[in-house]
Short mmCIF file of C-alpha atoms in Angstrom, two decimals:
data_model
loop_
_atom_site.label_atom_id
_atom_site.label_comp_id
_atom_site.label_asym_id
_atom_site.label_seq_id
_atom_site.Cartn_x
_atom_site.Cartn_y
_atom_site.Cartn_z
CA UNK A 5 1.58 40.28 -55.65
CA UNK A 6 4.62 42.42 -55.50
CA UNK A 7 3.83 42.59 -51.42
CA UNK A 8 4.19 38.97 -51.10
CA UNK A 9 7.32 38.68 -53.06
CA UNK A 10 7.79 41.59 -50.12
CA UNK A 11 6.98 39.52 -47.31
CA UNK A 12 8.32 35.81 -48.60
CA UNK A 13 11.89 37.50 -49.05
CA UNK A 14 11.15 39.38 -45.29
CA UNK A 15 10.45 35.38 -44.06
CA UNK A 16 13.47 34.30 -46.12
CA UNK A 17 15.80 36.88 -44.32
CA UNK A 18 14.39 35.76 -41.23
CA UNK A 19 15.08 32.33 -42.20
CA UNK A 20 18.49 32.56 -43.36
CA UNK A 21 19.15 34.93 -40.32
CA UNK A 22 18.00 32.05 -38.20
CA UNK A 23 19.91 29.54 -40.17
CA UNK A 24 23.41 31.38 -39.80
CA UNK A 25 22.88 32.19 -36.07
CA UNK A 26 21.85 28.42 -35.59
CA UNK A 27 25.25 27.48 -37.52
CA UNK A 28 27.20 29.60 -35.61
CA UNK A 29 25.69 28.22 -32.50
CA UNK A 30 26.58 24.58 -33.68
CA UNK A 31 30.54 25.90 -34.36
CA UNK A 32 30.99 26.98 -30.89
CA UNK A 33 29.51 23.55 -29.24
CA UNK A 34 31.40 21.55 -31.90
CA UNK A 35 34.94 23.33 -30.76
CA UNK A 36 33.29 23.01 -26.85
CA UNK A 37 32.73 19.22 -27.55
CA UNK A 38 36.09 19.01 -28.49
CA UNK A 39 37.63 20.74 -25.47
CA UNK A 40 35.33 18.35 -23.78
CA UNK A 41 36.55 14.82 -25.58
CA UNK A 42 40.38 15.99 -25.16
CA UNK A 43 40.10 16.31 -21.80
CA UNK A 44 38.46 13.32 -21.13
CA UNK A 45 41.34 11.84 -23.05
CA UNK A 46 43.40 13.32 -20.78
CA UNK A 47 41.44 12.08 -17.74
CA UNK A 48 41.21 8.42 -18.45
CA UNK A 49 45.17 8.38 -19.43
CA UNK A 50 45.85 10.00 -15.95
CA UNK A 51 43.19 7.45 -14.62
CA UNK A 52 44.70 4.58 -16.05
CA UNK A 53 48.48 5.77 -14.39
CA UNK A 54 46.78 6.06 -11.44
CA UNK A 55 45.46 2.39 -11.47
CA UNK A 56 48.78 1.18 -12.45
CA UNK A 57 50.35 3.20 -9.54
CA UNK A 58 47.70 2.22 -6.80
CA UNK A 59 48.00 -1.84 -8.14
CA UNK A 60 51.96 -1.61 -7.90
CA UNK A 61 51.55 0.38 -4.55
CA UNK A 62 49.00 -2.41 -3.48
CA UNK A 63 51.26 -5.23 -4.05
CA UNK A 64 54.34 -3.35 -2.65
CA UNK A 65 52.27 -3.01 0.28
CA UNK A 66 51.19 -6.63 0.89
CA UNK A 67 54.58 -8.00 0.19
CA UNK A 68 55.82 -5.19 3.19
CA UNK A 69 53.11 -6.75 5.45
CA UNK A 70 53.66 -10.76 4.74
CA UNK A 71 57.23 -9.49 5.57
CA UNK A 72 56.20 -7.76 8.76
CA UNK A 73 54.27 -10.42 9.92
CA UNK A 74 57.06 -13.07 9.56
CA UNK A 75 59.08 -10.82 11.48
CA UNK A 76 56.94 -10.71 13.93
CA UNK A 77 56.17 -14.71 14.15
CA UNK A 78 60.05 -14.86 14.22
CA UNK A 79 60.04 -12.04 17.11
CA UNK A 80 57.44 -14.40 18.84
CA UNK A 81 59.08 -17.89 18.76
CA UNK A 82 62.34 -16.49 19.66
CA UNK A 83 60.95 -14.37 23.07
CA UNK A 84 58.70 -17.73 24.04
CA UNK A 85 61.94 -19.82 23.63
CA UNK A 86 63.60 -17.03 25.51
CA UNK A 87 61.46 -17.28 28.05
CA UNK A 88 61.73 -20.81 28.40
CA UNK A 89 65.64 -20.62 28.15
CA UNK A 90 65.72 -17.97 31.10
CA UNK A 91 64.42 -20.09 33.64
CA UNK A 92 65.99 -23.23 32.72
CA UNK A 93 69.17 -21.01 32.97
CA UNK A 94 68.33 -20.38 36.19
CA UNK A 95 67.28 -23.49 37.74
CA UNK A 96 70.96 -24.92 36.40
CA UNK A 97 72.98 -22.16 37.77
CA UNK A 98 71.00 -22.41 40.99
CA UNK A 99 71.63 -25.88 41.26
CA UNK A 100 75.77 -25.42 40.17
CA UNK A 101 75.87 -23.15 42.96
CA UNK A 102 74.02 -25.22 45.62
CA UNK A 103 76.98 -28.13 44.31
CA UNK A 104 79.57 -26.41 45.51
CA UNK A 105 80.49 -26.00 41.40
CA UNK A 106 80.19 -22.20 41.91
CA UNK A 107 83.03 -21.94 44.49
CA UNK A 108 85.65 -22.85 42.04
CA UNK A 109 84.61 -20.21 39.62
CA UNK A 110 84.58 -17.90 42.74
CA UNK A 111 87.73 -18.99 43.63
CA UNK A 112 89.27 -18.70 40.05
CA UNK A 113 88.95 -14.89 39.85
#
């Protein structure tokens, strides 16, 4: 009997053996799980600046181009009433000129 006392405390070594390496095992992914959550933490806090930054930036940026584009209906209306100004300028002065009213200016100077 006294070699299986022998061998059951030889398979409880083992076990215990086992038991502590397992446990030690566990420790070190317990503190790698941790590194793991904090950064995560990290990453969604960063993530959720980032969406803050990229909605502000996305509103700056469609208030710039509504003001861009009223600029440039402004810039529109005022070269087509240009361009109908111009001519009618023209066909005045033409006719002020062919009236004899351009002499007197002429004249003037």
């Amino acid at each position: 009997m006294s070699g299986t006392g022998a061998a059951l405390r030889g398979h409880h070594a083992a076990l215990q053996e086992g038991l502590s390496e397992l446990r030690a095992r566990r420790d070190e992914l317990s503190g790698r799980i941790q590194a793991e959550e904090a950064e995560r933490g990290r990453l969604q806090a960063r993530i959720a600046t980032l969406s803050r930054r990229l909605s502000d930036t996305s509103e700056s940026l469609a208030g710039l181009r509504s003001t861009r584009a009223h600029i440039d209906r402004t810039i529109a209306e005022m070269d087509l009433a240009s361009g109908e100004v111009l001519p009618a300028r023209d066909i005045v002065l033409s006719s002020f000129l062919r009236g004899g009213g351009g002499t007197a200016l002429i004249s003037d100077q």
